[in-house]
Short mmCIF file of C-alpha atoms in Angstrom, two decimals:
data_model
loop_
_atom_site.label_atom_id
_atom_site.label_comp_id
_atom_site.label_asym_id
_atom_site.label_seq_id
_atom_site.Cartn_x
_atom_site.Cartn_y
_atom_site.Cartn_z
CA MET A 1 0.00 0.00 0.00
CA THR A 2 1.33 3.48 -0.82
CA THR A 3 0.67 6.75 0.98
CA GLU A 4 -0.12 10.11 -0.55
CA GLU A 5 3.59 10.88 -0.37
CA GLY A 6 4.54 7.78 -2.36
CA ARG A 7 5.96 5.92 0.65
CA LYS A 8 4.95 2.37 1.35
CA HIS A 9 2.72 1.56 4.30
CA SER A 10 3.75 -1.47 6.32
CA PRO A 11 1.22 -3.57 8.19
CA PRO A 12 1.18 -2.95 11.94
CA TYR A 13 3.73 -4.62 14.13
CA VAL A 14 2.39 -3.79 17.56
CA SER A 15 0.68 -6.05 20.06
CA TYR A 16 -3.08 -5.94 20.29
CA LYS A 17 -2.82 -5.32 24.04
CA THR A 18 -0.74 -2.18 23.38
CA PHE A 19 -3.15 -1.07 20.66
CA GLU A 20 -6.14 -1.68 22.96
CA SER A 21 -4.64 0.27 25.86
CA PHE A 22 -3.88 3.16 23.52
CA MET A 23 -7.44 3.11 22.21
CA THR A 24 -8.69 3.26 25.81
CA LYS A 25 -6.52 6.32 26.41
CA LEU A 26 -7.88 7.91 23.23
CA GLN A 27 -11.44 7.32 24.45
CA GLN A 28 -10.64 9.42 27.51
CA GLN A 29 -9.26 12.29 25.45
CA LEU A 30 -8.83 12.44 21.68
CA PRO A 31 -6.23 15.11 20.85
CA THR A 32 -6.19 17.09 17.62
CA ARG A 33 -2.77 15.57 16.81
CA ILE A 34 -1.34 12.28 18.05
CA ASP A 35 2.37 12.35 18.80
CA ARG A 36 4.91 11.41 21.50
CA SER A 37 3.84 14.30 23.69
CA TYR A 38 0.37 12.74 23.93
CA TRP A 39 1.37 9.29 25.18
CA GLY A 40 4.40 10.50 27.14
CA GLU A 41 5.85 7.81 29.38
CA MET A 42 3.08 5.33 28.59
CA PHE A 43 5.02 3.76 25.67
CA SER A 44 8.71 3.38 24.86
CA GLY A 45 10.17 5.02 21.77
CA SER A 46 10.04 1.88 19.62
CA THR A 47 6.54 0.95 20.78
CA GLY A 48 5.33 4.46 20.06
CA THR A 49 6.81 4.29 16.56
CA GLN A 50 5.15 0.93 15.94
CA LEU A 51 1.87 2.29 17.25
CA MET A 52 1.99 5.32 14.95
CA SER A 53 2.78 3.07 11.96
CA ALA A 54 -0.18 0.88 12.83
CA MET A 55 -2.46 3.91 13.17
CA ARG A 56 -1.38 5.15 9.72
CA PHE A 57 -1.75 1.73 8.11
CA LEU A 58 -5.23 1.32 9.56
CA ASN A 59 -6.18 4.81 8.33
CA LEU A 60 -6.87 6.03 11.86
CA ILE A 61 -4.57 9.04 11.50
CA ASP A 62 -3.63 11.05 8.43
CA VAL A 63 -0.13 11.91 7.18
CA ASN A 64 -0.03 14.81 9.69
CA ALA A 65 -0.93 12.49 12.61
CA ARG A 66 -4.38 14.01 12.92
CA PRO A 67 -7.25 11.66 13.84
CA THR A 68 -9.41 10.61 10.92
CA PRO A 69 -13.20 10.47 11.16
CA ARG A 70 -12.83 6.69 11.45
CA LEU A 71 -10.73 7.04 14.64
CA LYS A 72 -13.24 9.49 16.07
CA LEU A 73 -16.02 6.99 15.41
CA LEU A 74 -14.00 4.15 16.90
CA THR A 75 -13.17 6.04 20.09
CA SER A 76 -16.79 7.05 20.53
CA ALA A 77 -18.04 3.45 20.35
CA THR A 78 -19.86 2.82 23.61
CA THR A 79 -20.23 -0.96 23.55
CA GLY A 80 -17.69 -3.70 23.02
CA GLU A 81 -19.88 -5.15 20.29
CA HIS A 82 -20.02 -1.87 18.36
CA ARG A 83 -16.29 -1.34 18.76
CA ALA A 84 -15.57 -4.90 17.56
CA ALA A 85 -17.70 -4.33 14.45
CA LEU A 86 -15.85 -1.08 13.72
CA LEU A 87 -12.46 -2.75 14.23
CA ARG A 88 -13.51 -5.50 11.85
CA GLN A 89 -14.38 -2.87 9.24
CA VAL A 90 -11.02 -1.13 9.77
CA ALA A 91 -9.12 -4.41 9.39
CA ASP A 92 -11.12 -5.52 6.33
CA GLU A 93 -10.32 -2.26 4.54
CA ALA A 94 -6.66 -2.13 5.58
CA TYR A 95 -6.01 -5.74 4.57
CA ALA A 96 -8.24 -5.74 1.49
CA PHE A 97 -5.16 -6.43 -0.67
CA ALA A 98 -4.81 -9.83 1.04
CA LEU A 99 -8.44 -10.60 1.86
CA LYS A 100 -10.01 -9.86 -1.53
CA GLY A 101 -7.94 -12.39 -3.44
CA ALA A 102 -5.54 -9.91 -5.04
CA LEU A 103 -2.67 -11.65 -3.25
CA ASP A 104 -1.84 -15.34 -3.40
CA THR A 105 -1.26 -15.78 0.34
CA GLN A 106 -0.18 -19.40 -0.10
CA ASN A 107 2.74 -18.53 -2.40
CA ALA A 108 3.46 -14.85 -1.76
CA SER A 109 6.94 -13.84 -0.68
CA TYR A 110 7.53 -11.90 2.53
CA ALA A 111 8.04 -8.70 0.53
CA GLU A 112 4.69 -9.17 -1.22
CA LEU A 113 2.96 -9.54 2.12
#
């Protein structure tokens, strides 16, 4: 997947537990820009970088690290069921290249994935 700037997006490499705790923090207060100053000591430098990459890949923040409407909707989900449905939608769209048959997952190389 390629960004507006022509750079490749890599799939997220962050644990779900880390992602979930960050989403909980975002539900408490969604800033206008998500950066290191927001999560402070909560995450290490490498974890924060992985988290930001995941947020970009999942289209939850834009190229300027501003929350997208999708992230706003996700953080406003009031029930676990609603949030799960939204997360499913986010994942389906982000991984459409693999889920929609455009990629031979049985024979694809690591670089293709």
